[in-house]
């Protein structure tokens, strides 16, 4: 039995479906297809985003463990570099002091929320991607004498802290959209209207590949079995261009055959 669109709208919410309806010209069948398309693309990104985050945070942890000669640096550095004087400054035109203690507060929150003993491993697992990204902002990076960037043994000539920081910020923002069930298939035209666009998804995919390259890790070897991003991008483009014509179904089958042949039949 076909899904009832009014019921879908009730449970997913009318506001969440507005952009889908605008892009699909009010074709409710296509709206549902596009909504599912966004879910599948988000699903495809999830394992790669998770893997990137795990690899990044463990690489940083190892580097800073050696730097501080302390396997519990997250706990102990709350009163160390996370409280450095450079993180406190006077607000412009006032006598009010502003304290950038984001890292310190993040660790304290993880410790207070831990069940049992808050081990280094538990804290690492609980900290958000933004915590590790913040280590590359100008102030924390300077306090840490540039140590965080040393995890990237294959950083290309000319690339610097800012390149790394901006890349991580983009990935973090995109990650949050995926993890909070926000659409990743729209952009805006010059008038502010929603348009179907996969540019952001394609750019983030390149950013993730760059992180692996900077770490001198073989992206294909690490991700081949879990990587369905290009497959879902091609299916999304196919759906928008050809649905509901018969060509849509032929193209979708062709895309699937190509993807799974490359994934499982080629070394």
XYZ file of N, CA and C in Angstrom:
801
model
N 0.845 -1.185 0.000
C 0.000 0.000 0.000
C 0.886 1.242 0.000
N 0.563 2.208 -0.851
C 1.361 3.420 -0.969
C 1.257 4.260 0.298
N 2.331 4.948 0.608
C 2.318 5.820 1.771
C 1.398 7.005 1.524
N 0.695 7.415 2.558
C -0.187 8.565 2.486
C 0.634 9.831 2.723
N 0.664 10.741 1.731
C 1.539 11.911 1.837
C 1.153 12.822 2.996
N -0.128 12.986 3.253
C -0.558 13.844 4.351
C -0.103 13.289 5.694
N -0.090 11.961 5.810
C 0.395 11.340 7.039
C 1.908 11.526 7.179
N 2.604 11.376 6.046
C 4.055 11.614 6.046
C 4.345 13.045 6.488
N 3.601 13.977 5.937
C 3.794 15.396 6.245
C 3.533 15.669 7.725
N 2.568 14.962 8.283
C 2.242 15.146 9.691
C 3.389 14.719 10.593
N 4.023 13.585 10.270
C 5.037 13.030 11.162
C 6.446 13.556 10.872
N 6.720 13.891 9.634
C 8.039 14.446 9.309
C 8.047 15.958 9.541
N 6.904 16.583 9.391
C 6.628 18.008 9.597
C 6.599 18.749 8.267
N 5.611 19.635 8.177
C 5.413 20.413 6.955
C 6.607 21.315 6.675
N 7.172 21.911 7.720
C 8.297 22.832 7.531
C 9.530 22.112 6.988
N 9.755 20.880 7.442
C 10.924 20.117 6.986
C 10.794 19.730 5.515
N 9.566 19.616 5.041
C 9.345 19.185 3.660
C 9.209 20.346 2.682
N 9.243 21.578 3.174
C 9.040 22.737 2.300
C 10.035 22.792 1.147
N 11.308 22.625 1.459
C 12.332 22.687 0.403
C 12.184 21.540 -0.580
N 11.811 20.371 -0.081
C 11.603 19.228 -0.960
C 10.457 19.508 -1.932
N 9.391 20.079 -1.417
C 8.237 20.387 -2.259
C 8.579 21.444 -3.301
N 9.349 22.454 -2.889
C 9.727 23.514 -3.821
C 10.596 22.981 -4.948
N 11.557 22.148 -4.597
C 12.478 21.596 -5.587
C 11.768 20.622 -6.524
N 10.767 19.924 -6.002
C 10.054 18.911 -6.789
C 8.789 19.454 -7.452
N 8.579 20.763 -7.378
C 7.429 21.357 -8.036
C 6.102 20.846 -7.524
N 6.079 20.424 -6.265
C 4.830 19.955 -5.678
C 4.470 18.522 -5.988
N 5.309 17.811 -6.760
C 5.060 16.401 -7.065
C 5.336 15.578 -5.808
N 4.279 15.146 -5.149
C 4.444 14.496 -3.847
C 5.192 13.171 -3.928
N 5.014 12.438 -5.008
C 5.765 11.182 -5.170
C 7.266 11.461 -5.259
N 7.599 12.539 -5.984
C 9.008 12.896 -6.121
C 9.554 13.450 -4.808
N 8.701 14.139 -4.056
C 9.112 14.638 -2.741
C 9.558 13.482 -1.856
N 8.755 12.431 -1.826
C 9.095 11.260 -1.011
C 10.389 10.621 -1.512
N 10.521 10.506 -2.833
C 11.744 9.942 -3.415
C 12.961 10.766 -3.012
N 12.817 12.079 -3.077
C 13.947 12.949 -2.765
C 14.276 12.902 -1.280
N 13.256 12.816 -0.441
C 13.488 12.706 0.999
C 14.267 11.425 1.307
N 13.864 10.329 0.685
C 14.588 9.066 0.862
C 15.999 9.156 0.292
N 16.152 9.895 -0.796
C 17.471 10.089 -1.404
C 18.407 10.778 -0.430
N 17.904 11.804 0.254
C 18.720 12.501 1.242
C 19.106 11.574 2.390
N 18.161 10.733 2.823
C 18.457 9.776 3.895
C 19.552 8.797 3.489
N 19.476 8.316 2.246
C 20.481 7.340 1.783
C 21.855 7.983 1.651
N 21.892 9.223 1.165
C 23.176 9.901 1.039
C 23.760 10.178 2.424
N 22.925 10.598 3.354
C 23.385 10.817 4.729
C 23.903 9.512 5.328
N 23.175 8.433 5.070
C 23.581 7.114 5.554
C 24.944 6.724 4.984
N 25.177 7.057 3.716
C 26.451 6.726 3.078
C 27.604 7.502 3.708
N 27.335 8.729 4.137
C 28.391 9.546 4.736
C 28.714 9.124 6.172
N 27.741 8.562 6.852
C 27.891 8.293 8.279
C 29.148 7.480 8.614
N 29.399 6.328 7.966
C 30.584 5.544 8.353
C 31.896 6.255 8.050
N 31.952 7.024 6.959
C 33.191 7.723 6.638
C 33.454 8.877 7.593
N 32.388 9.588 7.955
C 32.542 10.657 8.941
C 32.982 10.083 10.282
N 32.391 8.969 10.678
C 32.743 8.330 11.951
C 34.193 7.856 11.943
N 34.599 7.223 10.845
C 35.968 6.727 10.743
C 36.971 7.870 10.761
N 36.666 8.937 10.040
C 37.543 10.104 10.011
C 37.709 10.683 11.406
N 36.609 10.789 12.139
C 36.653 11.343 13.487
C 37.480 10.469 14.426
N 37.284 9.171 14.360
C 38.017 8.249 15.239
C 39.515 8.302 14.945
N 39.870 8.262 13.671
C 41.289 8.296 13.287
C 41.930 9.609 13.723
N 41.230 10.718 13.476
C 41.770 12.036 13.807
C 42.007 12.173 15.305
N 41.001 11.846 16.111
C 41.131 12.060 17.552
C 42.181 11.145 18.163
N 42.320 9.922 17.662
C 43.331 9.018 18.205
C 44.736 9.436 17.799
N 44.864 9.980 16.585
C 46.173 10.475 16.143
C 46.598 11.672 16.993
N 45.648 12.568 17.259
C 45.952 13.736 18.090
C 46.264 13.304 19.518
N 45.487 12.373 20.030
C 45.730 11.895 21.400
C 47.133 11.316 21.536
N 47.545 10.518 20.574
C 48.890 9.926 20.647
C 49.963 11.011 20.600
N 49.759 11.997 19.721
C 50.756 13.064 19.584
C 50.853 13.891 20.864
N 49.713 14.245 21.454
C 49.745 15.072 22.655
C 50.119 14.270 23.895
N 49.840 12.973 23.902
C 50.320 12.115 24.988
C 51.844 12.146 25.035
N 52.464 12.066 23.864
C 53.927 12.136 23.788
C 54.432 13.537 24.119
N 53.726 14.545 23.644
C 54.139 15.933 23.883
C 54.161 16.257 25.372
N 53.123 15.838 26.092
C 53.035 16.124 27.528
C 53.650 15.016 28.381
N 54.076 13.924 27.740
C 54.582 12.764 28.475
C 53.574 12.362 29.545
N 52.298 12.333 29.145
C 51.220 12.102 30.104
C 50.050 11.417 29.396
N 49.791 10.148 29.707
C 48.678 9.441 29.070
C 47.304 9.951 29.514
N 47.280 10.789 30.556
C 46.028 11.368 31.045
C 46.005 12.883 30.846
N 46.574 13.331 29.748
C 46.693 14.767 29.510
C 45.347 15.473 29.437
N 44.308 14.793 28.980
C 43.005 15.454 28.878
C 42.517 15.907 30.255
N 42.687 15.056 31.243
C 42.290 15.417 32.606
C 43.238 16.443 33.205
N 44.522 16.194 33.076
C 45.507 17.026 33.759
C 45.722 18.385 33.110
N 45.482 18.494 31.818
C 45.695 19.774 31.144
C 44.521 20.737 31.271
N 43.504 20.347 32.025
C 42.441 21.314 32.310
C 43.012 22.534 33.046
N 44.018 22.287 33.865
C 44.677 23.381 34.577
C 45.991 23.769 33.894
N 46.222 23.179 32.707
C 47.423 23.489 31.941
C 47.080 24.371 30.750
N 47.346 23.878 29.548
C 47.156 24.735 28.369
C 45.696 25.129 28.145
N 44.752 24.321 28.668
C 43.333 24.662 28.499
C 42.922 25.860 29.348
N 43.798 26.272 30.262
C 43.539 27.446 31.106
C 44.599 28.522 30.887
N 45.306 28.436 29.793
C 46.389 29.382 29.510
C 45.874 30.830 29.504
N 46.732 31.740 29.929
C 46.363 33.162 29.996
C 45.971 33.727 28.640
N 46.513 33.163 27.561
C 46.180 33.650 26.218
C 44.721 33.405 25.863
N 44.061 32.525 26.599
C 42.665 32.211 26.330
C 41.707 33.173 27.040
N 42.262 34.143 27.766
C 41.458 35.159 28.441
C 41.843 36.527 27.904
N 40.850 37.333 27.585
C 41.130 38.650 27.023
C 39.997 39.605 27.380
N 40.302 40.887 27.299
C 39.329 41.909 27.634
C 38.455 42.205 26.420
N 37.145 42.172 26.630
C 36.215 42.454 25.536
C 36.423 43.871 25.034
N 36.347 44.047 23.743
C 36.605 45.342 23.123
C 35.718 46.435 23.708
N 36.367 47.524 24.182
C 35.640 48.686 24.689
C 35.020 48.508 26.054
N 35.372 47.414 26.739
C 34.801 47.169 28.073
C 35.902 46.708 29.021
N 35.530 46.572 30.284
C 36.441 46.009 31.277
C 36.139 44.544 31.547
N 35.215 44.004 30.755
C 34.782 42.621 30.977
C 35.784 41.640 30.367
N 36.167 40.646 31.155
C 37.093 39.625 30.672
C 36.312 38.487 30.017
N 36.794 38.045 28.882
C 36.205 36.929 28.147
C 37.166 35.751 28.242
N 36.640 34.574 28.538
C 37.486 33.389 28.699
C 37.093 32.324 27.669
N 38.048 31.937 26.858
C 37.807 30.866 25.889
C 38.246 29.542 26.514
N 37.370 29.006 27.343
C 37.678 27.751 28.036
C 36.838 26.606 27.481
N 36.605 26.635 26.183
C 35.791 25.614 25.517
C 36.355 24.215 25.745
N 37.666 24.057 25.587
C 38.274 22.735 25.749
C 38.142 22.255 27.188
N 38.461 23.130 28.118
C 38.388 22.796 29.541
C 36.967 22.399 29.931
N 35.983 23.167 29.480
C 34.580 22.875 29.805
C 34.131 21.566 29.156
N 34.614 21.306 27.956
C 34.238 20.073 27.259
C 34.739 18.849 28.008
N 35.992 18.904 28.459
C 36.562 17.786 29.204
C 35.841 17.617 30.538
N 35.591 18.725 31.218
C 34.896 18.663 32.515
C 33.511 18.040 32.351
N 32.818 18.389 31.280
C 31.493 17.829 31.021
C 31.572 16.325 30.780
N 32.582 15.898 30.031
C 32.760 14.472 29.762
C 33.072 13.706 31.038
N 33.888 14.291 31.888
C 34.244 13.635 33.149
C 33.017 13.510 34.057
N 32.252 14.581 34.161
C 31.081 14.558 35.051
C 30.003 13.613 34.538
N 29.961 13.402 33.237
C 28.936 12.538 32.673
C 29.348 11.086 32.534
N 30.581 10.798 32.881
C 31.082 9.423 32.723
C 30.494 8.506 33.786
N 30.238 7.287 33.357
C 29.793 6.270 34.310
C 31.029 5.572 34.868
N 31.165 5.576 36.164
C 32.364 5.002 36.761
C 33.533 5.960 36.615
N 34.725 5.422 36.550
C 35.931 6.229 36.427
C 36.037 6.832 35.037
N 36.298 8.131 34.990
C 36.437 8.827 33.703
C 37.840 8.609 33.165
N 38.064 7.498 32.481
C 39.375 7.193 31.919
C 39.625 8.051 30.684
N 40.886 8.106 30.261
C 41.248 8.844 29.052
C 40.441 8.329 27.857
N 40.296 7.018 27.756
C 39.555 6.430 26.644
C 38.102 6.858 26.629
N 37.467 6.892 27.805
C 36.068 7.304 27.892
C 35.905 8.773 27.513
N 36.836 9.592 27.966
C 36.755 11.027 27.664
C 36.918 11.255 26.158
N 37.905 10.581 25.564
C 38.133 10.715 24.131
C 36.889 10.340 23.342
N 36.273 9.234 23.726
C 35.092 8.759 23.015
C 33.915 9.714 23.140
N 33.869 10.467 24.232
C 32.727 11.348 24.487
C 32.891 12.737 23.874
N 34.125 13.196 23.717
C 34.360 14.546 23.212
C 33.872 14.695 21.767
N 33.328 15.866 21.462
C 32.772 16.130 20.146
C 33.880 16.447 19.138
N 33.529 16.334 17.870
C 34.478 16.633 16.789
C 35.005 18.067 16.915
N 34.135 18.967 17.403
C 34.539 20.358 17.556
C 35.697 20.547 18.515
N 35.829 19.653 19.491
C 36.943 19.732 20.440
C 38.268 19.576 19.701
N 38.349 18.564 18.845
C 39.590 18.284 18.135
C 39.854 19.352 17.071
N 38.784 19.878 16.504
C 38.918 20.967 15.533
C 39.505 22.215 16.190
N 39.063 22.502 17.422
C 39.502 23.705 18.129
C 40.999 23.707 18.417
N 41.613 22.535 18.434
C 43.060 22.467 18.680
C 43.852 23.112 17.545
N 43.175 23.343 16.417
C 43.841 23.951 15.265
C 43.469 25.419 15.077
N 42.677 25.973 16.026
C 42.448 27.416 15.919
C 43.751 28.120 16.305
N 43.845 29.372 15.977
C 45.132 30.070 16.084
C 45.677 30.088 17.515
N 44.797 30.341 18.503
C 45.266 30.488 19.879
C 45.716 29.156 20.476
N 44.857 28.131 20.419
C 45.245 26.831 20.975
C 46.466 26.273 20.260
N 46.497 26.453 18.952
C 47.626 25.948 18.157
C 48.940 26.599 18.604
N 48.891 27.918 18.855
C 50.094 28.634 19.301
C 50.524 28.174 20.683
N 49.550 28.013 21.579
C 49.866 27.548 22.936
C 50.526 26.174 22.898
N 50.068 25.340 21.972
C 50.600 23.971 21.844
C 51.827 23.909 20.931
N 52.352 25.069 20.558
C 53.583 25.166 19.759
C 53.472 24.424 18.421
N 52.259 24.365 17.876
C 52.066 23.744 16.562
C 52.117 22.234 16.555
N 52.107 21.614 17.728
C 52.203 20.154 17.808
C 51.069 19.427 17.082
N 49.799 19.878 17.168
C 48.711 19.118 16.535
C 48.917 18.829 15.049
N 49.496 19.758 14.315
C 49.630 19.561 12.871
C 50.651 18.480 12.535
N 51.450 18.090 13.519
C 52.469 17.070 13.280
C 51.874 15.689 13.011
N 50.581 15.515 13.271
C 49.954 14.224 12.946
C 49.890 14.021 11.440
N 49.943 15.108 10.688
C 49.821 15.026 9.229
C 51.214 14.927 8.601
N 51.661 13.708 8.411
C 53.012 13.476 7.894
C 53.114 13.707 6.395
N 51.967 13.857 5.739
C 51.976 14.004 4.281
C 51.271 15.286 3.838
N 51.381 16.317 4.661
C 50.756 17.591 4.324
C 51.469 18.189 3.101
N 50.728 18.608 2.075
C 51.364 19.116 0.857
C 52.083 20.442 1.085
N 53.068 20.751 0.273
C 53.779 22.025 0.400
C 52.802 23.204 0.311
N 52.976 24.160 1.200
C 52.119 25.329 1.191
C 50.907 25.218 2.091
N 50.520 24.006 2.459
C 49.391 23.824 3.357
C 49.819 24.169 4.784
N 48.938 24.809 5.518
C 49.288 25.251 6.864
C 48.152 25.020 7.852
N 48.335 25.555 9.048
C 47.333 25.392 10.093
C 45.952 25.832 9.641
N 45.872 26.975 8.967
C 44.580 27.493 8.559
C 43.881 26.563 7.569
N 44.643 25.978 6.648
C 44.060 25.027 5.698
C 43.439 23.846 6.440
N 44.187 23.320 7.404
C 43.696 22.186 8.184
C 42.459 22.593 8.983
N 42.544 23.737 9.646
C 41.445 24.201 10.494
C 40.164 24.397 9.691
N 40.263 25.062 8.550
C 39.076 25.317 7.732
C 38.481 24.020 7.188
N 39.332 23.078 6.839
C 38.845 21.777 6.369
C 38.085 21.057 7.471
N 38.629 21.072 8.680
C 37.972 20.413 9.807
C 36.665 21.111 10.182
N 36.625 22.425 10.083
C 35.391 23.166 10.356
C 34.298 22.753 9.370
N 34.663 22.662 8.084
C 33.677 22.258 7.072
C 33.149 20.849 7.350
N 34.064 19.938 7.656
C 33.647 18.556 7.939
C 32.757 18.515 9.174
N 33.121 19.280 10.205
C 32.345 19.279 11.438
C 30.923 19.812 11.207
N 30.801 20.892 10.457
C 29.474 21.453 10.173
C 28.626 20.453 9.381
N 29.243 19.829 8.396
C 28.534 18.844 7.584
C 28.150 17.635 8.440
N 29.073 17.186 9.268
C 28.829 16.056 10.178
C 27.615 16.332 11.056
N 27.540 17.549 11.593
C 26.431 17.892 12.466
C 25.100 17.871 11.709
N 25.108 18.264 10.459
C 23.888 18.200 9.662
C 23.452 16.752 9.473
N 24.405 15.903 9.169
C 24.087 14.483 8.981
C 23.583 13.873 10.285
N 24.292 14.128 11.376
C 23.952 13.506 12.658
C 22.647 14.047 13.232
N 22.234 15.238 12.802
C 20.995 15.821 13.309
C 19.880 15.792 12.271
N 20.045 14.915 11.289
C 18.986 14.634 10.316
C 18.577 15.855 9.485
N 19.548 16.743 9.231
C 19.282 17.890 8.373
C 19.601 17.515 6.925
N 18.910 18.126 5.951
C 19.174 17.795 4.544
C 20.562 18.235 4.096
N 21.171 17.444 3.206
C 22.506 17.767 2.673
C 22.470 17.838 1.150
N 21.267 18.060 0.590
C 21.113 18.033 -0.872
C 20.589 19.360 -1.423
N 20.611 20.406 -0.592
C 20.094 21.695 -1.045
C 21.153 22.785 -0.967
N 20.957 23.789 -1.794
C 21.697 25.042 -1.726
C 20.677 26.143 -1.960
N 21.130 27.381 -2.106
C 20.222 28.482 -2.391
C 20.647 29.214 -3.656
N 19.650 29.686 -4.429
C 19.970 30.508 -5.582
C 20.158 31.953 -5.123
N 20.386 32.868 -6.053
C 20.674 34.264 -5.709
C 19.512 34.939 -4.986
N 18.306 34.403 -5.157
C 17.126 34.972 -4.505
C 16.827 34.313 -3.165
N 17.665 33.357 -2.768
C 17.474 32.684 -1.497
C 16.530 31.503 -1.542
N 16.185 31.075 -2.758
C 15.297 29.927 -2.910
C 16.087 28.619 -2.890
N 15.476 27.585 -2.331
C 16.143 26.284 -2.266
C 16.290 25.686 -3.649
N 17.467 25.132 -3.931
C 17.720 24.416 -5.179
C 18.401 23.093 -4.846
N 18.142 22.099 -5.672
C 18.827 20.810 -5.497
C 20.293 20.997 -5.843
N 21.168 20.591 -4.944
C 22.608 20.732 -5.177
C 23.373 19.717 -4.344
N 24.326 19.048 -4.985
C 25.184 18.090 -4.295
C 26.616 18.618 -4.163
N 26.781 19.906 -4.437
C 28.116 20.505 -4.387
C 28.754 20.354 -3.017
N 27.985 20.632 -1.970
C 28.518 20.536 -0.610
C 28.945 19.106 -0.298
N 28.100 18.138 -0.663
C 28.429 16.732 -0.400
C 29.699 16.317 -1.141
N 29.820 16.748 -2.396
C 31.002 16.404 -3.191
C 32.252 17.043 -2.595
N 32.130 18.283 -2.120
C 33.291 18.972 -1.549
C 33.721 18.333 -0.231
N 32.761 17.930 0.588
C 33.101 17.280 1.859
C 33.759 15.929 1.600
N 33.280 15.235 0.590
C 33.900 13.955 0.232
C 35.379 14.166 -0.123
N 35.673 15.242 -0.846
C 37.069 15.574 -1.173
C 37.842 15.938 0.088
N 37.185 16.660 0.989
C 37.847 17.039 2.251
C 38.231 15.798 3.062
N 37.325 14.835 3.138
C 37.611 13.603 3.870
C 38.784 12.861 3.226
N 38.792 12.800 1.902
C 39.900 12.157 1.199
C 41.215 12.868 1.496
N 41.162 14.198 1.598
C 42.373 14.962 1.897
C 42.900 14.638 3.284
N 42.013 14.501 4.254
C 42.449 14.164 5.613
C 43.225 12.849 5.605
N 42.707 11.868 4.891
C 43.403 10.579 4.804
C 44.754 10.748 4.118
N 44.785 11.543 3.061
C 46.036 11.779 2.341
C 47.053 12.470 3.239
N 46.619 13.482 3.989
C 47.520 14.205 4.890
C 48.081 13.282 5.962
N 47.272 12.307 6.371
C 47.727 11.330 7.376
C 48.558 10.217 6.746
N 48.714 10.288 5.430
C 49.440 9.282 4.654
C 48.783 7.906 4.779
N 47.448 7.899 4.724
C 46.673 6.669 4.757
C 46.022 6.452 3.396
N 45.983 5.212 2.945
C 45.374 4.880 1.661
C 43.850 4.918 1.815
N 43.238 5.954 1.274
C 41.799 6.159 1.444
C 40.999 4.976 0.917
N 41.334 4.476 -0.247
C 40.578 3.388 -0.843
C 40.673 2.112 -0.008
N 41.865 1.799 0.448
C 42.048 0.594 1.259
C 41.283 0.684 2.574
N 41.253 1.864 3.164
C 40.592 2.041 4.449
C 39.069 2.057 4.318
N 38.551 2.491 3.168
C 37.112 2.770 3.094
C 36.339 1.981 2.040
N 37.007 1.198 1.220
C 36.323 0.565 0.086
C 35.075 -0.200 0.504
N 35.150 -0.967 1.568
C 34.026 -1.819 1.944
C 32.856 -1.039 2.541
N 33.094 0.205 2.966
C 32.030 0.999 3.591
C 31.685 2.253 2.801
N 32.326 2.437 1.647
C 32.172 3.677 0.903
C 31.135 3.528 -0.211
N 29.973 4.162 -0.013
C 28.918 4.161 -1.021
C 28.523 5.580 -1.438
N 29.409 6.528 -1.212
C 29.045 7.927 -1.414
C 28.838 8.271 -2.887
N 29.793 7.934 -3.746
C 29.643 8.264 -5.168
C 28.420 7.558 -5.744
N 28.174 6.344 -5.317
C 27.001 5.585 -5.730
C 25.719 6.346 -5.403
N 25.609 6.848 -4.171
C 24.403 7.560 -3.767
C 24.312 8.939 -4.424
N 25.436 9.580 -4.667
C 25.427 10.853 -5.385
C 24.914 10.657 -6.806
N 25.387 9.604 -7.471
C 24.939 9.328 -8.836
C 23.456 8.964 -8.864
N 23.005 8.216 -7.873
C 21.587 7.860 -7.815
C 20.727 9.111 -7.559
N 21.228 10.010 -6.733
C 20.493 11.243 -6.458
C 20.366 12.096 -7.718
N 21.460 12.221 -8.442
C 21.431 12.998 -9.685
C 20.502 12.358 -10.711
N 20.536 11.051 -10.773
C 19.671 10.308 -11.694
C 18.206 10.531 -11.349
N 17.878 10.489 -10.072
C 16.494 10.663 -9.650
C 15.975 12.043 -10.026
N 16.767 13.072 -9.759
C 16.310 14.429 -10.043
C 16.155 14.678 -11.545
N 17.022 14.064 -12.339
C 16.993 14.313 -13.782
C 15.926 13.505 -14.509
N 15.667 12.286 -14.067
C 14.851 11.393 -14.895
C 13.585 10.843 -14.251
N 13.435 10.929 -12.930
C 12.206 10.429 -12.298
C 11.035 11.332 -12.668
N 9.855 10.789 -13.029
C 9.417 9.388 -12.917
C 9.417 8.634 -14.243
N 10.232 9.022 -15.194
C 10.236 8.336 -16.495
C 10.816 6.935 -16.359
N 10.554 6.089 -17.360
C 11.108 4.733 -17.362
C 12.629 4.755 -17.374
N 13.210 5.806 -17.956
C 14.663 5.911 -18.030
C 15.281 5.926 -16.638
N 14.545 6.464 -15.678
C 15.030 6.504 -14.298
C 15.363 5.108 -13.799
N 14.479 4.166 -14.051
C 14.662 2.807 -13.534
C 15.813 2.093 -14.249
N 15.933 2.304 -15.572
C 17.056 1.717 -16.309
C 18.384 2.295 -15.819
N 18.417 3.622 -15.626
C 19.649 4.274 -15.175
C 20.037 3.821 -13.772
N 19.038 3.661 -12.916
C 19.309 3.247 -11.543
C 19.915 1.843 -11.509
N 19.399 0.941 -12.336
C 19.948 -0.412 -12.419
C 21.387 -0.363 -12.925
N 21.635 0.457 -13.939
C 22.976 0.587 -14.510
C 23.971 1.122 -13.486
N 23.545 2.126 -12.726
C 24.407 2.706 -11.695
C 24.741 1.658 -10.631
N 23.741 0.855 -10.262
C 23.952 -0.182 -9.262
C 24.914 -1.257 -9.729
N 24.765 -1.685 -10.969
C 25.657 -2.712 -11.520
C 27.093 -2.210 -11.537
N 27.280 -0.970 -11.983
C 28.636 -0.397 -12.030
C 29.244 -0.307 -10.636
N 28.467 0.169 -9.689
C 28.975 0.363 -8.325
C 29.386 -0.959 -7.683
N 28.496 -1.944 -7.720
C 28.781 -3.197 -7.030
C 29.826 -4.040 -7.765
N 29.924 -3.841 -9.074
C 31.001 -4.521 -9.829
C 32.345 -3.974 -9.400
N 32.443 -2.645 -9.305
C 33.706 -2.020 -8.882
C 34.045 -2.367 -7.449
N 33.019 -2.500 -6.619
C 33.238 -2.711 -5.190
C 33.629 -4.142 -4.862
N 33.006 -5.101 -5.541
C 33.178 -6.499 -5.147
C 33.878 -7.394 -6.178
N 33.899 -6.972 -7.442
C 34.475 -7.831 -8.469
C 35.864 -7.407 -8.904
N 36.270 -6.182 -8.499
C 37.607 -5.691 -8.872
C 38.461 -5.614 -7.632
N 39.722 -5.922 -7.791
C 40.659 -5.847 -6.658
C 41.074 -4.406 -6.443
